[in-house]
Each structure stands twice: as structure tokens, then as C-alpha cells.
Amino acid sequence: HPAAHMKENTLRTNYPVTAMPGIGRRTGQLLEHAGIKTIGQFLALPELLLSSTFGPSVLAVRQRAQSLVEHQRTPGAYDIFQNIFSIFA
């Protein structure tokens, strides 16, 4: 299971949907069969569609995944400038 090899705080939207904490084998297979292969695709689905298809507990999984993805730090303009500046310093 992919989630067993990843830390919970390293989710990215391009990771497989099965890497989300709380997504079991059966739900993961159903999502992948429906064409939902990445965490980003899963997070883009409307909450009403998710809860009506998989039950209300999937919303807690979605909320947790969303918070893990949102807390990832991506380099901003200042970081990029510092990296470029360090090359010429």
C-alpha cells in the first residue's frame, strides 16, 4: 500500500489517490476505476458527489488530504531570487 511508505505530511496533488490516509483498498480501486487516479483529481470532486457516492465519512478523508496538501511549502518568488542570487554571489 503506497500510504505505508509515505509520511502523512508529504501529500502532493500528483500522488496516487491511494496514498491518502483513510482511503482503503476498495475505495481506492473504485476511485481509480472511475478515472480518479490522483489526489488532485479527488480533491477537485464536489463534496456532494463524494458523500453521496462513498458516504459522509469520505468528507473527513477529503478534508484531511486538503489540509495536508495546503500545508506544503512551495517556493515563492523570494526563494527563487535567493537561489539565483546565490549562484552569482
Coordinates of N, CA and C in Angstrom, one line a residue:
H1 N 0.9 -1.2 0.0 CA 0.0 0.0 0.0 C 0.9 1.2 0.0
P2 N 0.7 2.2 -1.0 CA 1.6 3.3 -1.1 C 1.6 4.2 0.2
A3 N 0.5 4.3 0.9 CA 0.5 5.2 2.0 C 1.4 4.7 3.1
A4 N 1.7 3.4 3.2 CA 2.6 2.9 4.2 C 4.0 3.3 4.0
H5 N 4.4 3.7 2.8 CA 5.7 4.1 2.5 C 5.9 5.7 2.6
M6 N 4.9 6.4 2.8 CA 5.0 7.9 2.8 C 4.6 8.4 4.2
K7 N 5.2 9.5 4.5 CA 4.8 10.3 5.7 C 3.5 11.0 5.4
E8 N 2.6 11.1 6.4 CA 1.3 11.8 6.1 C 1.5 13.2 5.7
N9 N 2.6 13.9 6.1 CA 2.7 15.3 5.8 C 3.4 15.6 4.5
T10 N 3.4 14.6 3.6 CA 4.1 14.8 2.3 C 3.2 14.7 1.1
L11 N 1.9 14.9 1.3 CA 1.0 14.7 0.2 C 1.2 15.8 -0.9
R12 N 1.1 15.4 -2.1 CA 1.1 16.2 -3.3 C -0.1 15.9 -4.1
T13 N -0.5 16.8 -4.9 CA -1.7 16.6 -5.7 C -1.5 15.6 -6.8
N14 N -0.2 15.3 -7.2 CA 0.0 14.4 -8.3 C 0.3 13.0 -7.7
Y15 N 0.2 12.8 -6.4 CA 0.3 11.4 -5.8 C -0.9 10.6 -6.1
P16 N -0.8 9.3 -6.1 CA -1.9 8.4 -6.4 C -3.0 8.6 -5.3
V17 N -4.2 8.5 -5.7 CA -5.3 8.7 -4.7 C -5.2 7.7 -3.6
T18 N -4.6 6.5 -3.8 CA -4.5 5.5 -2.8 C -3.4 5.9 -1.7
A19 N -2.7 6.9 -2.0 CA -1.7 7.4 -1.0 C -2.3 8.2 0.1
M20 N -3.6 8.6 0.0 CA -4.3 9.4 1.0 C -4.5 8.6 2.2
P21 N -4.2 9.1 3.4 CA -4.6 8.4 4.7 C -6.1 8.3 4.7
G22 N -6.6 7.1 5.0 CA -8.0 6.9 5.1 C -8.7 6.3 3.9
I23 N -8.0 6.2 2.8 CA -8.5 5.6 1.6 C -8.1 4.2 1.6
G24 N -9.0 3.3 1.7 CA -8.7 1.8 1.7 C -8.6 1.3 0.3
R25 N -8.3 0.0 0.3 CA -8.0 -0.7 -1.0 C -9.3 -0.6 -1.9
R26 N -10.4 -0.9 -1.3 CA -11.7 -1.0 -2.1 C -12.0 0.4 -2.6
T27 N -12.0 1.4 -1.8 CA -12.4 2.8 -2.2 C -11.4 3.3 -3.2
G28 N -10.1 3.0 -3.0 CA -9.1 3.3 -4.0 C -9.3 2.7 -5.3
Q29 N -9.7 1.5 -5.3 CA -10.0 0.8 -6.6 C -11.2 1.4 -7.3
L30 N -12.2 1.7 -6.5 CA -13.4 2.3 -7.1 C -13.1 3.7 -7.7
L31 N -12.3 4.5 -7.0 CA -11.9 5.8 -7.5 C -11.1 5.7 -8.8
E32 N -10.1 4.8 -8.8 CA -9.3 4.6 -9.9 C -10.1 4.1 -11.1
H33 N -11.0 3.2 -10.9 CA -11.9 2.7 -11.9 C -12.7 3.8 -12.5
A34 N -13.1 4.8 -11.7 CA -13.9 5.9 -12.2 C -13.0 7.0 -12.8
G35 N -11.7 6.7 -12.9 CA -10.8 7.7 -13.6 C -10.2 8.7 -12.6
I36 N -10.4 8.5 -11.3 CA -9.8 9.4 -10.3 C -8.6 8.8 -9.8
K37 N -7.4 9.1 -10.4 CA -6.2 8.5 -10.1 C -5.2 9.2 -9.2
T38 N -5.4 10.5 -9.1 CA -4.5 11.4 -8.3 C -5.3 12.1 -7.2
I39 N -4.5 12.5 -6.2 CA -5.1 13.2 -5.1 C -5.7 14.5 -5.6
G40 N -5.1 15.2 -6.5 CA -5.6 16.4 -7.1 C -7.0 16.2 -7.7
Q41 N -7.1 15.1 -8.5 CA -8.4 14.8 -9.1 C -9.5 14.5 -8.0
F42 N -9.1 13.8 -7.0 CA -10.0 13.5 -5.9 C -10.5 14.8 -5.2
L43 N -9.5 15.7 -4.9 CA -9.9 17.0 -4.3 C -10.7 17.9 -5.1
A44 N -10.7 17.7 -6.4 CA -11.5 18.6 -7.3 C -12.9 18.1 -7.4
L45 N -13.2 16.9 -6.9 CA -14.6 16.5 -6.9 C -15.5 17.2 -6.0
P46 N -16.7 17.5 -6.3 CA -17.6 18.2 -5.4 C -17.9 17.3 -4.2
E47 N -18.0 18.0 -3.0 CA -18.3 17.2 -1.8 C -19.6 16.4 -1.9
L48 N -20.6 17.0 -2.5 CA -21.9 16.3 -2.6 C -21.8 15.0 -3.3
L49 N -21.0 15.0 -4.4 CA -20.8 13.8 -5.2 C -20.0 12.8 -4.4
L50 N -19.0 13.2 -3.7 CA -18.2 12.3 -2.9 C -19.1 11.7 -1.8
S51 N -19.8 12.5 -1.0 CA -20.6 11.9 0.1 C -21.7 11.1 -0.4
S52 N -22.4 11.4 -1.5 CA -23.5 10.6 -2.0 C -23.0 9.3 -2.6
T53 N -21.8 9.3 -3.1 CA -21.2 8.1 -3.7 C -20.5 7.1 -2.7
F54 N -19.7 7.7 -1.8 CA -18.9 7.0 -0.9 C -19.3 7.1 0.6
G55 N -20.3 7.9 0.9 CA -20.8 8.1 2.3 C -20.1 9.3 2.9
P56 N -20.7 9.8 4.0 CA -20.2 11.0 4.6 C -18.8 10.9 5.2
S57 N -18.4 9.7 5.5 CA -17.1 9.6 6.1 C -15.9 10.0 5.2
V58 N -16.2 9.9 3.9 CA -15.2 10.3 2.9 C -14.8 11.8 3.0
L59 N -15.8 12.6 3.5 CA -15.5 14.0 3.6 C -14.4 14.3 4.6
A60 N -14.3 13.5 5.7 CA -13.3 13.7 6.6 C -11.9 13.4 6.0
V61 N -11.9 12.3 5.2 CA -10.7 11.9 4.5 C -10.3 13.1 3.5
R62 N -11.3 13.6 2.8 CA -11.0 14.7 1.9 C -10.5 15.9 2.6
Q63 N -11.1 16.3 3.7 CA -10.7 17.5 4.5 C -9.2 17.3 5.0
R64 N -8.9 16.1 5.5 CA -7.5 15.8 5.9 C -6.5 15.9 4.8
A65 N -6.9 15.3 3.7 CA -6.0 15.4 2.5 C -5.8 16.8 2.0
Q66 N -6.9 17.6 2.0 CA -6.8 19.0 1.6 C -5.9 19.8 2.5
S67 N -6.0 19.5 3.8 CA -5.1 20.3 4.8 C -3.7 19.9 4.6
L68 N -3.4 18.6 4.3 CA -2.0 18.2 4.1 C -1.4 18.7 2.8
V69 N -2.2 18.8 1.8 CA -1.8 19.4 0.5 C -1.5 20.9 0.7
E70 N -2.4 21.6 1.4 CA -2.3 23.1 1.5 C -1.1 23.5 2.4
H71 N -0.7 22.6 3.3 CA 0.4 22.9 4.2 C 1.8 22.7 3.5
Q72 N 1.8 22.2 2.3 CA 3.1 22.0 1.7 C 3.6 23.4 1.2
R73 N 4.9 23.6 1.5 CA 5.5 24.8 1.2 C 6.1 24.8 -0.2
T74 N 5.6 25.7 -1.0 CA 6.2 25.8 -2.4 C 7.0 27.0 -2.5
P75 N 8.1 27.0 -3.2 CA 9.0 28.1 -3.3 C 8.3 29.4 -3.9
G76 N 8.4 30.5 -3.2 CA 7.9 31.7 -3.7 C 8.9 32.5 -4.4
A77 N 8.6 33.7 -4.9 CA 9.5 34.5 -5.7 C 10.8 34.8 -4.9
Y78 N 10.6 35.1 -3.6 CA 11.8 35.4 -2.8 C 12.8 34.3 -2.7
D79 N 12.3 33.0 -2.6 CA 13.1 31.8 -2.5 C 13.8 31.7 -3.8
I80 N 13.1 31.8 -4.9 CA 13.7 31.7 -6.2 C 14.8 32.7 -6.5
F81 N 14.5 33.9 -6.1 CA 15.5 35.0 -6.2 C 16.8 34.7 -5.4
Q82 N 16.6 34.2 -4.2 CA 17.7 33.8 -3.3 C 18.6 32.7 -4.0
N83 N 17.9 31.8 -4.6 CA 18.6 30.7 -5.2 C 19.4 31.2 -6.4
I84 N 18.8 32.1 -7.2 CA 19.6 32.6 -8.4 C 20.7 33.5 -7.9
F85 N 20.4 34.3 -6.9 CA 21.5 35.2 -6.4 C 22.6 34.5 -5.8
S86 N 22.4 33.3 -5.1 CA 23.5 32.5 -4.6 C 24.4 32.0 -5.6
I87 N 23.9 31.8 -6.9 CA 24.7 31.3 -7.9 C 25.8 32.3 -8.3
F88 N 25.4 33.6 -8.3 CA 26.3 34.7 -8.7 C 27.1 35.3 -7.6
A89 N 26.8 34.9 -6.4 CA 27.4 35.6 -5.2 C 28.8 35.0 -5.0

